Amino acid sequence: MYQYFGITGWKDKVLFTPGPLTTSQTVKQAMLRDLGSRDGKFIGIIKEIREKLVELGQGDPKQYTALLLQGSGTYGLEAVVSSTIPPDGKLLVIINGAYGKRLAKITSVLKIETITLEYPENTTPDLREIEKTLKADNEIACVSVVHCETTTGIINPIKEIGELVAKSGATYFVDAMSSFGAVPIHLADCHIDYLVSSANKCIEGVPGFSFVLCKLSSLKASAGYARSVSFDLLDQYHGFEKNGQFRFTPPTHALVAFRQALAELELEGGVQARAKRYHHNYEILIAGMREMGFKEYLKPEDQGYIITSFLYPDDPKFSFETFYESLNQKDYVIYPGKVSDADCFRIGNIGRIFESDVRALLAAIRETIEEMGVKLK
Ligand SMILES: *Cc1c(COP(=O)(O)O)cnc(C)c1O
């Protein structure tokens, strides 16, 4: 036995971020196993995870399948666009934040013809303009939108957009990275062909893979479209169907942790119960922040309960770096803003955090603001 050289001497900080997030002790413990990728038990775990994910999307297993892909969430997004859009197909990207922009960047590198409808970061997309664009251009093969734009925390109307896309005949691709597992989503009702999320967001697993919920008929129609081997979704599907295995080395530890995380989601009461906890975290947070004099960036009606952007206080004594560092020293991790037209910071309500954690964060913020001498009102 060797001496343990891992992190010791300080406790885990509480992560109020968009991910990776705070996970339970038992999710971390689940990783203390070595598994062979061809082990029968491990193959059973992959199958179980894939089935549970379809269930979480309220999908009929005859019509939908869940594919797991090594890499972070962005890898899953890249897999969908690189392997399901026909060679001459055009993609419409609906953008109101940094993640929408990133997808357009991915497709420009891939040389996929891309058109965008871009909206301010504090505004939901214009449905009539989407409808008009789809009617005017029948070469659009796929439409993508982000469900919860984690840039601000805004929630986009995926069902309404899905209805328009379905009428046009294009495939519909939703980046539900930061919402899946915490905001109920019905794949068929939203007309979704591809939905991407990852292990380390609202399911509360650890980083290591993304997953793609696919409508089988659309996936099967994408033969020959892949622009890369590693990202070939249909081939990944064939691999799973053939022998239940990943084509290349699977993130075994992250997968067993994820299985534990899925079981804990179920024990908590499923997506509804998780939504309720996060929503409660959100309400405690904004009530406390408003009381101190902080203001949110978004209008309350557009604001989801996943993550909240707060404007910097209007006082020259405020410095985000000092604020962040001081909270960090108190063991609370918040996140910088990503909005282009306003100075904001972000606080997430997701992960293994509860009302008591949010209240402790609020107390630490109050203390920090006092230390900095910042006046909020
Ligand atoms: C976190 C996130 C991503 C990116 O995921 P990575 O795991 O960092 O690659 C993409 N889209 C949204 C909406 C996200 O919240």
Coordinates of C-alpha atoms and ligand atoms in Angstrom, one line a residue:
M1 CA 0.0 0.0 0.0
Y2 CA 1.2 3.5 -0.8
Q3 CA 0.5 6.5 1.3
Y4 CA -2.4 8.6 -0.1
F5 CA -1.1 11.6 -1.9
G6 CA -4.5 12.9 -3.0
I7 CA -6.1 16.1 -1.7
T8 CA -6.1 16.3 2.0
G9 CA -6.2 19.1 4.6
W10 CA -9.1 21.1 3.2
K11 CA -12.8 20.2 2.8
D12 CA -14.7 20.3 -0.4
K13 CA -16.0 23.8 -1.3
V14 CA -19.7 24.1 -2.1
L15 CA -20.1 24.7 -5.9
F16 CA -22.7 27.3 -6.9
T17 CA -21.6 27.0 -10.5
P18 CA -22.9 25.7 -13.9
G19 CA -20.8 22.6 -13.5
P20 CA -19.0 20.5 -12.5
L21 CA -21.2 20.5 -9.4
T22 CA -21.2 19.4 -5.9
T23 CA -22.0 15.6 -5.8
S24 CA -23.0 13.3 -3.0
Q25 CA -20.5 11.3 -1.0
T26 CA -22.1 8.1 -2.3
V27 CA -21.7 9.2 -5.9
K28 CA -18.0 9.7 -5.2
Q29 CA -17.7 6.4 -3.4
A30 CA -19.2 4.6 -6.3
M31 CA -16.0 5.3 -8.2
L32 CA -13.8 3.3 -5.9
R33 CA -13.9 0.3 -8.3
D34 CA -11.8 -0.9 -11.2
L35 CA -14.0 -2.3 -14.0
G36 CA -13.0 -4.0 -17.2
S37 CA -14.8 -2.5 -20.2
R38 CA -16.0 -6.0 -21.3
D39 CA -17.1 -7.1 -17.9
G40 CA -20.7 -8.4 -18.0
K41 CA -21.8 -6.4 -15.0
F42 CA -20.3 -3.2 -16.5
I43 CA -22.1 -3.9 -19.8
G44 CA -25.3 -4.3 -17.7
I45 CA -24.7 -0.9 -16.2
I46 CA -24.3 0.8 -19.6
K47 CA -27.6 -0.8 -20.7
E48 CA -29.4 0.3 -17.4
I49 CA -28.1 3.9 -17.8
R50 CA -29.2 4.1 -21.4
E51 CA -32.7 2.9 -20.6
K52 CA -33.1 5.2 -17.6
L53 CA -32.1 8.2 -19.7
V54 CA -34.8 7.5 -22.3
E55 CA -37.2 7.2 -19.4
L56 CA -36.1 10.5 -17.9
G57 CA -36.9 12.1 -21.3
Q58 CA -40.4 10.4 -21.1
G59 CA -39.5 8.7 -24.4
D60 CA -41.0 5.5 -25.8
P61 CA -38.1 3.1 -25.9
K62 CA -39.2 1.9 -29.3
Q63 CA -38.8 5.3 -30.7
Y64 CA -35.9 6.8 -28.8
T65 CA -32.5 5.7 -27.8
A66 CA -29.8 7.1 -25.5
L67 CA -26.2 7.2 -26.6
L68 CA -23.3 7.8 -24.3
L69 CA -20.2 9.6 -25.6
Q70 CA -16.8 10.1 -24.0
G71 CA -15.9 13.7 -23.4
S72 CA -17.6 16.8 -21.9
G73 CA -21.0 18.2 -23.0
T74 CA -19.5 20.1 -26.0
Y75 CA -18.3 16.8 -27.4
G76 CA -21.9 15.5 -27.5
L77 CA -23.1 18.7 -29.2
E78 CA -20.3 18.3 -31.8
A79 CA -21.3 14.7 -32.4
V80 CA -24.8 15.6 -33.2
V81 CA -24.0 18.4 -35.7
S82 CA -21.0 16.6 -37.3
S83 CA -22.8 13.3 -37.8
T84 CA -26.5 13.9 -38.4
I85 CA -26.6 16.8 -40.9
P86 CA -26.4 15.7 -44.6
P87 CA -23.4 16.9 -46.5
D88 CA -25.3 19.6 -48.4
G89 CA -27.7 20.3 -45.4
K90 CA -28.0 23.7 -43.8
L91 CA -28.2 24.3 -40.0
L92 CA -30.2 27.1 -38.4
V93 CA -28.8 28.0 -35.0
I94 CA -31.0 30.0 -32.7
I95 CA -28.7 32.1 -30.4
N96 CA -29.3 34.1 -27.3
G97 CA -26.1 33.4 -25.4
A98 CA -22.6 32.0 -25.4
Y99 CA -23.6 28.3 -25.9
G100 CA -25.6 29.0 -29.0
K101 CA -22.6 31.0 -30.3
R102 CA -20.3 28.1 -29.5
L103 CA -22.4 25.7 -31.6
A104 CA -22.2 28.1 -34.6
K105 CA -18.5 28.1 -34.1
I106 CA -18.3 24.3 -34.1
T107 CA -20.3 24.1 -37.4
S108 CA -18.2 26.8 -39.0
V109 CA -15.0 24.8 -38.3
L110 CA -16.8 21.7 -39.6
K111 CA -17.7 23.8 -42.8
I112 CA -21.4 23.0 -42.3
E113 CA -23.5 25.7 -43.9
T114 CA -24.9 27.6 -40.9
I115 CA -27.4 30.4 -40.6
T116 CA -28.2 32.1 -37.3
L117 CA -31.0 34.0 -35.7
E118 CA -29.4 35.9 -32.9
Y119 CA -31.2 37.6 -30.1
P120 CA -30.0 39.7 -27.1
E121 CA -29.0 37.6 -24.1
N122 CA -31.9 38.8 -22.1
T123 CA -34.5 38.0 -24.7
T124 CA -36.2 34.8 -25.7
P125 CA -36.2 34.0 -29.5
D126 CA -38.9 35.5 -31.7
L127 CA -41.1 32.6 -32.8
R128 CA -42.6 34.4 -35.7
E129 CA -39.2 35.2 -37.1
I130 CA -38.2 31.5 -36.7
E131 CA -41.4 30.4 -38.5
K132 CA -40.8 32.9 -41.4
T133 CA -37.1 31.8 -41.7
L134 CA -38.1 28.1 -41.9
K135 CA -40.8 28.9 -44.5
A136 CA -38.5 31.0 -46.7
D137 CA -35.7 28.4 -46.8
N138 CA -36.4 24.8 -47.4
E139 CA -32.7 23.9 -47.4
I140 CA -32.7 24.1 -43.6
A141 CA -32.1 20.4 -42.6
C142 CA -31.7 21.0 -38.8
V143 CA -32.6 23.6 -36.2
S144 CA -30.8 23.9 -32.9
V145 CA -31.6 25.8 -29.7
V146 CA -30.3 25.8 -26.2
H147 CA -33.0 25.0 -23.5
C148 CA -31.5 26.8 -20.5
E149 CA -28.9 29.3 -21.8
T150 CA -26.5 28.9 -18.9
T151 CA -24.9 32.2 -20.0
T152 CA -27.8 34.0 -18.2
G153 CA -30.1 31.3 -16.9
I154 CA -32.9 32.2 -19.4
I155 CA -35.2 29.4 -20.4
N156 CA -36.1 29.1 -24.1
P157 CA -39.5 27.8 -25.4
I158 CA -38.3 24.5 -26.7
K159 CA -41.8 23.1 -27.2
E160 CA -43.1 26.1 -29.2
I161 CA -40.0 26.1 -31.4
G162 CA -40.3 22.3 -31.8
E163 CA -43.7 22.7 -33.2
L164 CA -42.5 25.1 -35.9
V165 CA -39.5 22.9 -36.7
A166 CA -41.7 19.8 -37.0
K167 CA -44.0 21.6 -39.5
S168 CA -40.9 22.5 -41.6
G169 CA -39.7 18.9 -41.8
A170 CA -36.2 19.7 -40.4
T171 CA -34.7 17.8 -37.6
Y172 CA -34.7 19.5 -34.2
F173 CA -31.7 19.5 -31.9
V174 CA -31.9 20.8 -28.3
D175 CA -28.9 21.6 -26.0
A176 CA -30.5 20.7 -22.7
M177 CA -27.1 20.4 -21.0
S178 CA -28.0 22.4 -17.9
S179 CA -31.7 21.6 -17.7
F180 CA -32.1 17.8 -18.3
G181 CA -33.0 16.0 -15.1
A182 CA -34.2 19.2 -13.4
V183 CA -36.8 20.6 -15.8
P184 CA -39.3 18.1 -17.1
I185 CA -38.9 17.5 -20.8
H186 CA -41.1 15.3 -23.0
L187 CA -39.1 14.3 -26.1
A188 CA -42.1 13.6 -28.3
D189 CA -44.2 16.5 -27.2
C190 CA -41.3 18.8 -28.0
H191 CA -40.7 17.1 -31.3
I192 CA -37.1 16.6 -30.4
D193 CA -34.8 14.5 -32.7
Y194 CA -31.6 15.0 -30.7
L195 CA -31.1 16.2 -27.1
V196 CA -27.7 16.5 -25.5
S197 CA -26.8 16.7 -21.8
S198 CA -23.9 15.6 -19.7
A199 CA -23.0 13.5 -16.7
N200 CA -22.0 16.4 -14.4
K201 CA -25.0 18.7 -14.6
C202 CA -28.5 18.2 -13.1
I203 CA -28.2 14.4 -12.8
E204 CA -25.4 15.2 -10.3
G205 CA -22.8 12.8 -11.6
V206 CA -19.1 13.5 -12.2
P207 CA -17.6 14.8 -15.4
G208 CA -16.5 12.3 -18.1
F209 CA -19.2 11.8 -20.7
S210 CA -22.1 13.4 -22.5
F211 CA -25.3 11.7 -23.6
V212 CA -27.5 12.1 -26.6
L213 CA -31.1 11.2 -26.6
C214 CA -32.0 10.3 -30.3
K215 CA -35.1 9.7 -32.2
L216 CA -34.3 6.3 -33.7
S217 CA -35.8 7.0 -37.1
S218 CA -33.8 10.2 -37.5
L219 CA -30.6 8.6 -36.3
K220 CA -31.0 5.7 -38.7
A221 CA -31.6 8.1 -41.5
S222 CA -28.2 9.7 -40.9
A223 CA -26.0 6.9 -42.4
G224 CA -23.1 8.3 -44.3
Y225 CA -23.3 11.8 -42.8
A226 CA -20.5 11.5 -40.2
R227 CA -17.6 13.9 -40.7
S228 CA -15.4 12.1 -38.1
V229 CA -14.8 8.7 -36.6
S230 CA -14.8 9.5 -32.9
F231 CA -17.9 11.6 -33.1
D232 CA -19.9 9.2 -35.3
L233 CA -23.2 8.9 -33.4
L234 CA -24.7 6.2 -35.6
D235 CA -21.5 4.1 -35.3
Q236 CA -21.6 4.6 -31.5
Y237 CA -25.2 3.3 -31.6
H238 CA -24.1 0.3 -33.7
G239 CA -21.4 -0.4 -31.2
F240 CA -23.8 -0.4 -28.3
E241 CA -26.4 -2.5 -30.2
K242 CA -23.8 -5.0 -31.3
N243 CA -22.1 -5.9 -27.9
G244 CA -23.4 -3.4 -25.4
Q245 CA -20.0 -1.7 -25.3
F246 CA -18.4 1.6 -26.1
R247 CA -16.3 1.5 -29.3
F248 CA -13.3 3.0 -27.5
T249 CA -12.2 3.1 -23.8
P250 CA -15.3 4.0 -21.7
P251 CA -15.1 6.4 -18.7
T252 CA -15.8 3.5 -16.3
H253 CA -15.5 5.4 -13.1
A254 CA -17.7 8.2 -14.3
L255 CA -20.3 5.7 -15.5
V256 CA -20.6 3.8 -12.2
A257 CA -20.9 7.2 -10.4
F258 CA -23.6 8.2 -12.8
R259 CA -25.5 5.0 -12.1
Q260 CA -25.5 5.9 -8.5
A261 CA -26.5 9.5 -9.3
L262 CA -29.5 8.2 -11.3
A263 CA -30.5 6.0 -8.4
E264 CA -30.3 9.0 -6.1
L265 CA -32.4 11.0 -8.5
E266 CA -35.1 8.4 -8.4
L267 CA -34.9 8.1 -4.5
E268 CA -35.3 11.9 -4.3
G269 CA -38.6 11.6 -6.2
G270 CA -37.5 12.0 -9.8
V271 CA -37.3 15.1 -12.0
Q272 CA -40.3 16.7 -10.3
A273 CA -38.7 16.5 -6.9
R274 CA -35.3 17.7 -8.1
A275 CA -37.0 20.6 -9.9
K276 CA -38.7 21.4 -6.6
R277 CA -35.4 21.4 -4.6
Y278 CA -33.6 23.6 -7.2
H279 CA -36.6 25.9 -7.4
H280 CA -36.6 26.2 -3.7
N281 CA -32.8 27.0 -3.7
Y282 CA -33.5 29.6 -6.3
E283 CA -36.3 31.3 -4.3
I284 CA -34.2 31.4 -1.1
L285 CA -31.3 32.8 -3.1
I286 CA -33.1 35.6 -4.9
A287 CA -35.1 36.6 -1.8
G288 CA -31.8 36.9 0.1
M289 CA -29.9 38.7 -2.7
R290 CA -32.8 41.2 -3.3
E291 CA -32.9 41.9 0.4
M292 CA -29.2 42.8 0.3
G293 CA -29.9 45.1 -2.7
F294 CA -28.6 42.9 -5.5
K295 CA -30.5 43.0 -8.8
E296 CA -31.0 40.2 -11.4
Y297 CA -30.0 40.7 -15.0
L298 CA -33.0 39.0 -16.4
K299 CA -36.7 39.8 -16.1
P300 CA -38.3 37.4 -13.6
E301 CA -40.6 35.9 -16.2
D302 CA -37.6 34.7 -18.4
Q303 CA -35.5 33.5 -15.5
G304 CA -35.2 29.8 -14.9
Y305 CA -34.3 28.2 -11.6
I306 CA -31.1 26.7 -12.8
I307 CA -28.7 29.6 -12.5
T308 CA -29.1 33.3 -11.9
S309 CA -27.1 36.3 -13.3
F310 CA -26.8 39.2 -10.9
L311 CA -25.6 42.7 -11.9
Y312 CA -22.5 44.0 -10.2
P313 CA -23.4 46.5 -7.5
D314 CA -23.2 50.1 -8.6
D315 CA -20.4 51.0 -6.3
P316 CA -16.7 51.5 -7.4
K317 CA -15.7 49.6 -4.2
F318 CA -17.0 46.4 -5.8
S319 CA -14.5 44.2 -7.5
F320 CA -15.5 40.8 -8.7
E321 CA -12.1 39.3 -8.2
T322 CA -12.0 40.3 -4.5
F323 CA -15.7 39.3 -4.0
Y324 CA -15.0 35.9 -5.7
E325 CA -11.8 35.3 -3.8
S326 CA -13.2 36.2 -0.4
L327 CA -16.2 33.8 -1.0
N328 CA -13.8 31.1 -2.2
Q329 CA -11.8 31.5 1.1
K330 CA -15.1 30.9 2.9
D331 CA -15.5 27.7 0.9
Y332 CA -18.2 29.0 -1.5
V333 CA -17.5 29.0 -5.2
I334 CA -19.6 31.3 -7.5
Y335 CA -19.1 31.9 -11.2
P336 CA -18.1 34.9 -13.3
G337 CA -20.7 36.3 -15.7
K338 CA -20.7 35.7 -19.4
V339 CA -23.1 38.4 -20.6
S340 CA -21.6 40.7 -23.3
D341 CA -23.5 43.9 -22.5
A342 CA -23.6 44.0 -18.7
D343 CA -21.2 43.2 -15.8
C344 CA -22.7 40.2 -14.0
F345 CA -21.8 37.3 -11.9
R346 CA -23.6 34.0 -11.7
I347 CA -24.9 31.8 -8.9
G348 CA -26.1 28.3 -9.7
N349 CA -28.8 26.5 -7.7
I350 CA -28.0 23.0 -9.1
G351 CA -26.0 20.1 -7.7
R352 CA -26.1 18.5 -4.3
I353 CA -27.0 21.7 -2.6
F354 CA -29.9 22.5 -0.2
E355 CA -31.6 25.4 1.4
S356 CA -29.0 25.4 4.3
D357 CA -26.2 25.7 1.8
V358 CA -27.9 28.6 0.0
R359 CA -28.5 30.4 3.4
A360 CA -24.8 29.8 4.3
L361 CA -23.8 31.3 1.0
L362 CA -26.0 34.3 1.6
A363 CA -24.5 34.9 5.0
A364 CA -21.0 34.7 3.4
I365 CA -22.0 37.2 0.7
R366 CA -23.4 39.6 3.3
E367 CA -20.2 39.4 5.3
T368 CA -18.0 39.8 2.2
I369 CA -19.9 42.9 1.0
E370 CA -19.5 44.4 4.5
E371 CA -15.7 43.6 4.5
M372 CA -15.4 45.3 1.1
G373 CA -17.4 48.3 2.2
V374 CA -19.7 48.0 -0.7
K375 CA -23.0 50.0 -0.5
L376 CA -25.9 48.3 -2.2
K377 CA -28.9 50.5 -1.5
Ligands
LIG1 C1 -22.3 23.3 -19.5 C2 -22.9 23.6 -20.8 C3 -22.3 23.3 -22.1 C4 -20.9 22.8 -22.2 O1 -20.6 21.7 -21.6 P1 -19.1 21.2 -21.3 O2 -19.3 20.0 -20.5 O3 -18.4 22.4 -20.6 O4 -18.5 20.9 -22.6 C5 -23.0 23.5 -23.2 N1 -24.3 24.0 -23.2 C6 -24.9 24.4 -22.1 C7 -26.2 25.0 -22.1 C8 -24.2 24.2 -20.8 O5 -24.8 24.6 -19.7

